[in-house]
mmCIF file of C-alpha atoms in Angstrom:
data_model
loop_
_atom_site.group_PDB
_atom_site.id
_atom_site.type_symbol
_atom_site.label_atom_id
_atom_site.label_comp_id
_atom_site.label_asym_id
_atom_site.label_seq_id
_atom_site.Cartn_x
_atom_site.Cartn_y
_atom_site.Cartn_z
ATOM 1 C CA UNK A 710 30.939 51.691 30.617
ATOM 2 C CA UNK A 711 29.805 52.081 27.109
ATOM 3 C CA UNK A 712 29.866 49.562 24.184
ATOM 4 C CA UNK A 713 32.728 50.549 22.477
ATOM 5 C CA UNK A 714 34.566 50.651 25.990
ATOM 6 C CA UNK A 715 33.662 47.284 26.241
ATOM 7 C CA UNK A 716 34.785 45.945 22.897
ATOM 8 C CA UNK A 717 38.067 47.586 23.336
ATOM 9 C CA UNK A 718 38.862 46.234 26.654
ATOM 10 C CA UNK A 719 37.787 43.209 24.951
ATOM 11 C CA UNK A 720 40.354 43.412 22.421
ATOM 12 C CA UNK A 721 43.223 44.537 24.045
ATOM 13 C CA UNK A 722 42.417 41.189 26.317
ATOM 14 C CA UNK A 723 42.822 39.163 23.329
ATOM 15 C CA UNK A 724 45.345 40.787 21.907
ATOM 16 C CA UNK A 725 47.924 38.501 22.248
ATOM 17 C CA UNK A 726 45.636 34.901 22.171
ATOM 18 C CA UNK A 727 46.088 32.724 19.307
ATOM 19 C CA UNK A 728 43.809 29.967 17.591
ATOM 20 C CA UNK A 729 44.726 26.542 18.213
ATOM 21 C CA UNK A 730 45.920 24.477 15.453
ATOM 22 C CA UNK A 731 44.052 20.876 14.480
ATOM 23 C CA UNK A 732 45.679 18.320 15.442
ATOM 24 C CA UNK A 733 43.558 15.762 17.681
ATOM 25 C CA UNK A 734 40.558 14.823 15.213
ATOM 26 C CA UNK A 735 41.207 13.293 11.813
ATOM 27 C CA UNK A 736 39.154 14.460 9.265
ATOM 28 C CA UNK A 737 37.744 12.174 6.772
ATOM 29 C CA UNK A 738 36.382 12.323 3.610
ATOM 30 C CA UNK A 739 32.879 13.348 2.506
ATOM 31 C CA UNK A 740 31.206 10.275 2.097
ATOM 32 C CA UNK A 741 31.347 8.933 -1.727
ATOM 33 C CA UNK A 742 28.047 8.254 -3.476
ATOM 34 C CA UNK A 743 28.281 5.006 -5.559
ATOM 35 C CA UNK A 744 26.716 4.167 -8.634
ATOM 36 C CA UNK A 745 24.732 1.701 -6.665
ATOM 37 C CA UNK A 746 24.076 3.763 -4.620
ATOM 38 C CA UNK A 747 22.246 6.006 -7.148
ATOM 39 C CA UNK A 748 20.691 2.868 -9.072
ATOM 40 C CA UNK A 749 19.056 1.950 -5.435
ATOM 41 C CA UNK A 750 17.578 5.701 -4.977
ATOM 42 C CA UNK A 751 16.413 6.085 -8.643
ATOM 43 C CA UNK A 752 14.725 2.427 -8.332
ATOM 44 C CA UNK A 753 13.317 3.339 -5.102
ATOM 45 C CA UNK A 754 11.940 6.566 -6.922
ATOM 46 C CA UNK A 755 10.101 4.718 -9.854
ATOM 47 C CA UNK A 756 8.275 2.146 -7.844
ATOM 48 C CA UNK A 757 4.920 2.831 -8.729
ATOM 49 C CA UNK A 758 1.345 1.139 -8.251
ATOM 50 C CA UNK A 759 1.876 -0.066 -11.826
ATOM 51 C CA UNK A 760 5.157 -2.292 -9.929
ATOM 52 C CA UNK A 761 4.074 -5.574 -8.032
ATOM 53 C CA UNK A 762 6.941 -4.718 -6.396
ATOM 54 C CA UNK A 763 5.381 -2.002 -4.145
ATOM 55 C CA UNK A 764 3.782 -4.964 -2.885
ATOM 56 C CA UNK A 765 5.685 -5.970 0.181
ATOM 57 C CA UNK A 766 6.779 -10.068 0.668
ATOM 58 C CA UNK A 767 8.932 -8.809 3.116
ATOM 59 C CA UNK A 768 6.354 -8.005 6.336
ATOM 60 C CA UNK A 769 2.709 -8.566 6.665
ATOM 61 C CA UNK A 770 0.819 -8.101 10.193
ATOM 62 C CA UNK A 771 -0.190 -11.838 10.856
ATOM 63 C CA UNK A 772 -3.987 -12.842 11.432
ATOM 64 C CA UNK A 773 -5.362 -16.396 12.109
ATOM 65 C CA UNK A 774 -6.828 -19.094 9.862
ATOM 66 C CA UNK A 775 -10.550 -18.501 11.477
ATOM 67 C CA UNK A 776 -10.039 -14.460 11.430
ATOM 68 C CA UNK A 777 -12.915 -12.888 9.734
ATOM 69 C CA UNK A 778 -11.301 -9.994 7.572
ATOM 70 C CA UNK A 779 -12.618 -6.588 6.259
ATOM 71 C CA UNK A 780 -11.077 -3.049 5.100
ATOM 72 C CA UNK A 781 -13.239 -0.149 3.891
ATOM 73 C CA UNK A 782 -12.011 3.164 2.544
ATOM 74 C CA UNK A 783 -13.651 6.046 3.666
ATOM 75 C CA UNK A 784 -16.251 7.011 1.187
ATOM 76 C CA UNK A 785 -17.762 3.922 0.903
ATOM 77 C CA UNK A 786 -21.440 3.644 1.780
ATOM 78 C CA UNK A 787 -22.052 1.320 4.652
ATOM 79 C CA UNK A 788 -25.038 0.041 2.490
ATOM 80 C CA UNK A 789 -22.909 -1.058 -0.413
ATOM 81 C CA UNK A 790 -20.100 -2.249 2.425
ATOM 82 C CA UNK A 791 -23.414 -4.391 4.329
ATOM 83 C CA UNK A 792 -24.563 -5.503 0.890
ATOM 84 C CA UNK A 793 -21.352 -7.020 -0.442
ATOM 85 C CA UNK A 794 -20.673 -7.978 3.347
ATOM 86 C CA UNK A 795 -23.882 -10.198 3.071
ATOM 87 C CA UNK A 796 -22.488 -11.955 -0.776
ATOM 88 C CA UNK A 797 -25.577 -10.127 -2.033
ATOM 89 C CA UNK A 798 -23.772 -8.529 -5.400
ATOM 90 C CA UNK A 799 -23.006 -11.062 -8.414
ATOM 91 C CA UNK A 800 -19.535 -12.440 -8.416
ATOM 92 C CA UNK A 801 -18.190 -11.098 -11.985
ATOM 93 C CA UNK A 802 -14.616 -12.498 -11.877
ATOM 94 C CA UNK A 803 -13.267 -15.054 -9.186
ATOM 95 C CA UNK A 804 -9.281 -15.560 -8.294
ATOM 96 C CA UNK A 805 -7.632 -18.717 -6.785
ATOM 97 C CA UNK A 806 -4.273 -18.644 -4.904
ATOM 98 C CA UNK A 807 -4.226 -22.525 -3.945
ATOM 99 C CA UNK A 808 -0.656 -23.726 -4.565
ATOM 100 C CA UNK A 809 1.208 -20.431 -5.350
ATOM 101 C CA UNK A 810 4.009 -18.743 -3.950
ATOM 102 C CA UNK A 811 3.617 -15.350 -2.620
ATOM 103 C CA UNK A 812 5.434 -14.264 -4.996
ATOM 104 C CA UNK A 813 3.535 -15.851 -7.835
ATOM 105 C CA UNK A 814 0.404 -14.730 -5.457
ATOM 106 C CA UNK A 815 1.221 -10.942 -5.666
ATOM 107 C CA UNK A 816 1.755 -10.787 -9.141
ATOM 108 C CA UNK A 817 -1.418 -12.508 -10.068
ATOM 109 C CA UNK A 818 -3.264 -10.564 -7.175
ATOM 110 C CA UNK A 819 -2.413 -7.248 -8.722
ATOM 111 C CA UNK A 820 -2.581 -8.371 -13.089
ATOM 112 C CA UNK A 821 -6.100 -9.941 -11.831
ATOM 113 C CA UNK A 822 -7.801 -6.573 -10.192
ATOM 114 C CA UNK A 823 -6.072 -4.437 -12.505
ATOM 115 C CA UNK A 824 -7.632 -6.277 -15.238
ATOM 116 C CA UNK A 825 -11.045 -6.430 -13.779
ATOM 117 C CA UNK A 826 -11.023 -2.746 -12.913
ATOM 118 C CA UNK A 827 -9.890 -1.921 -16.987
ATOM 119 C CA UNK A 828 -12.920 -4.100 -17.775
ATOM 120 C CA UNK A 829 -14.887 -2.553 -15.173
ATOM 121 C CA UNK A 830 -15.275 -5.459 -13.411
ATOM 122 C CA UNK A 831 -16.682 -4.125 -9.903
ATOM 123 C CA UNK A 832 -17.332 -7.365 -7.534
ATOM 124 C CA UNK A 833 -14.262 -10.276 -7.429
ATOM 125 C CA UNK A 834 -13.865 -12.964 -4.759
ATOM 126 C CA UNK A 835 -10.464 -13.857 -3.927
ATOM 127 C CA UNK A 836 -9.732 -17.492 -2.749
ATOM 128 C CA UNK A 837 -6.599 -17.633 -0.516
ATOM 129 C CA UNK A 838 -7.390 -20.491 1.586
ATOM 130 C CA UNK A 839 -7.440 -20.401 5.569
ATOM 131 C CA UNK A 840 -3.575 -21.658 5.451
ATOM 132 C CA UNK A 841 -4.081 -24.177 8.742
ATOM 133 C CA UNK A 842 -1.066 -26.163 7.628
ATOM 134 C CA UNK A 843 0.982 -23.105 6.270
ATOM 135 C CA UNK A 844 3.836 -22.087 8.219
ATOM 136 C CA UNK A 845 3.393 -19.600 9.758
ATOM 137 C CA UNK A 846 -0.445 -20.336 10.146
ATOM 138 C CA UNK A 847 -2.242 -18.046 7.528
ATOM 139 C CA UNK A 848 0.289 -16.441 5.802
ATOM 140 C CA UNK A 849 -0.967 -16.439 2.250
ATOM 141 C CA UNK A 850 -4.440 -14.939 4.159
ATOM 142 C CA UNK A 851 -2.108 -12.132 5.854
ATOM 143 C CA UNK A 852 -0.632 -10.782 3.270
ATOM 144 C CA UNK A 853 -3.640 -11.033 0.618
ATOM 145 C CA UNK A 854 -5.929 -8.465 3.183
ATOM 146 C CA UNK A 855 -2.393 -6.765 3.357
ATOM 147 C CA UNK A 856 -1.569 -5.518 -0.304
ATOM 148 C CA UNK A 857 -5.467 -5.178 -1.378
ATOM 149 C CA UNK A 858 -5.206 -2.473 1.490
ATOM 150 C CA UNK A 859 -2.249 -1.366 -0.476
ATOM 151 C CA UNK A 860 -3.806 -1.627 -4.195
ATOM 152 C CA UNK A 861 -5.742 2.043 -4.866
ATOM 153 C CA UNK A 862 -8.127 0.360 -6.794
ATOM 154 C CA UNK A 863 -9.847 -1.245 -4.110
ATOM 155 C CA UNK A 864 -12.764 -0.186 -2.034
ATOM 156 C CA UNK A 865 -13.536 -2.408 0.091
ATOM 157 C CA UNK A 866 -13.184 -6.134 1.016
ATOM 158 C CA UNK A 867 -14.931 -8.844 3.503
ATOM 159 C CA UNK A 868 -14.185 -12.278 4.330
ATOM 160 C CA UNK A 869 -16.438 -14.361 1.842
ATOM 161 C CA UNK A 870 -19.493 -16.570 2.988
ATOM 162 C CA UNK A 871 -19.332 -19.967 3.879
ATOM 163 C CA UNK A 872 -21.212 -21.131 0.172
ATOM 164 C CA UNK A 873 -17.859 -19.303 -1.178
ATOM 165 C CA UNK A 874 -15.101 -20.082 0.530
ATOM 166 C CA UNK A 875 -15.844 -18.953 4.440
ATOM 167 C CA UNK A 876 -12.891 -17.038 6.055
ATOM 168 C CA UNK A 877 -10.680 -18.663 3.200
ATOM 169 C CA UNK A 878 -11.952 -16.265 0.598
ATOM 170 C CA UNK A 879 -12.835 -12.563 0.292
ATOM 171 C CA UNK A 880 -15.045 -10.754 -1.593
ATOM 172 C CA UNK A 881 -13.552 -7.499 -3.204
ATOM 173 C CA UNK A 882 -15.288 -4.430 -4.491
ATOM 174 C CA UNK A 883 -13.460 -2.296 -7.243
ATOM 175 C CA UNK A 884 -13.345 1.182 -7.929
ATOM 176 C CA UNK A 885 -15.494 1.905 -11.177
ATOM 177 C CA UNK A 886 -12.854 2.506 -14.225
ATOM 178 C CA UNK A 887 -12.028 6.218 -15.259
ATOM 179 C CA UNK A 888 -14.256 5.134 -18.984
ATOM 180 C CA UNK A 889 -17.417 4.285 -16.289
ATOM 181 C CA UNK A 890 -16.999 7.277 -14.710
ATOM 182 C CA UNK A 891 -16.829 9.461 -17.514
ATOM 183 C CA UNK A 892 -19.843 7.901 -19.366
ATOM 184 C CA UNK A 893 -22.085 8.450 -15.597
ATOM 185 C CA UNK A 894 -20.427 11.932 -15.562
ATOM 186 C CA UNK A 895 -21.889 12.538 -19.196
ATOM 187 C CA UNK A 896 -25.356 10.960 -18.492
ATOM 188 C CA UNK A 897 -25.690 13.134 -15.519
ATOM 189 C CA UNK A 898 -24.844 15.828 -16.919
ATOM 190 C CA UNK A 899 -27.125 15.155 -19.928
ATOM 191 C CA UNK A 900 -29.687 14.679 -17.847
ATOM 192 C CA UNK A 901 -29.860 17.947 -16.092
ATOM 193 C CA UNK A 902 -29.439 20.378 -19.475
#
């Protein structure tokens, strides 16, 4: 039996078959964008580093009050990371959270480093307290390691030594500012022509 033998048996079979009509399932309409619902995805678009906003208050993974913290990008030299580890680099600029509100905390977090990196301001110490009598235990301390993971500008970070502030403080170390940068770029490069 050839093809076309088989597609004409085929339709002579069918010949007489109709298609069923709908009439089980509504249909419904396409779902309806809002203008919320476009003000929520554009806002969600523009959130940038330059927002404290990309900051989250909503979820932070939880440490203790005696946790010892540190975070290090790749890149960074586990000299510099073991030298600022050990409080060894001068402390240029110096931030207190005592008595804020995370909210108030984040905001000040992110104007203070972003400030200090403009000024090319390379080694901070954040104080954020152990938070023994916070509730949860250590919140404030959570969610400080938290968004300096989350701020670009940051290298590197260690909990603090016990002359400044123990496991209640961290010392941060800051990218160099584009103008720094530029200027070693230029020596370098002045250097070897």
């Amino acid at each position: 039996m050839s093809d076309n033998d088989e597609l004409d048996l085929f339709k002579e079979m069918m010949a007489d078959v109709a298609p069923i009509t709908q009439d089980k399932i509504e249909t419904t309409a396409k779902h309806q964008v809002t203008d919320a619902h476009l003000a929520r995805r554009l806002a969600a678009q523009t959130l940038t580093n330059n927002d404290p906003e990309y900051l989250s208050l909503d979820y932070t993974k939880m440490c203790k009050p005696d946790d010892m913290l540190e975070f290090k990008r790749d890149g960074v030299q586990k000299g510099v990371f073991r030298k600022m580890r050990l409080g060894k680099y001068d402390i240029q600029a110096r931030l207190d959270l005592h008595r804020k509100t995370l909210k108030q905390a984040r905001d000040e977090v992110l104007q203070f480093l972003r400030q200090c990196h403009r000024m090319d301001i390379r080694t901070v110490i954040i104080v954020h307290g152990k938070g023994e009598r916070s509730n949860p235990p250590a919140l404030m301390k959570s969610y400080v390691s938290t968004w300096l993971e989350q701020i670009s500008e940051v290298m590197c970070y260690h909990s603090a030594l016990r002359q400044h502030g123990g496991n209640g403080a961290l010392y941060v170390m800051l990218k160099k500012s584009p103008e720094k940068k530029l200027e070693n770029r230029e020596r370098h490069l002045s250097k070897k022509g």
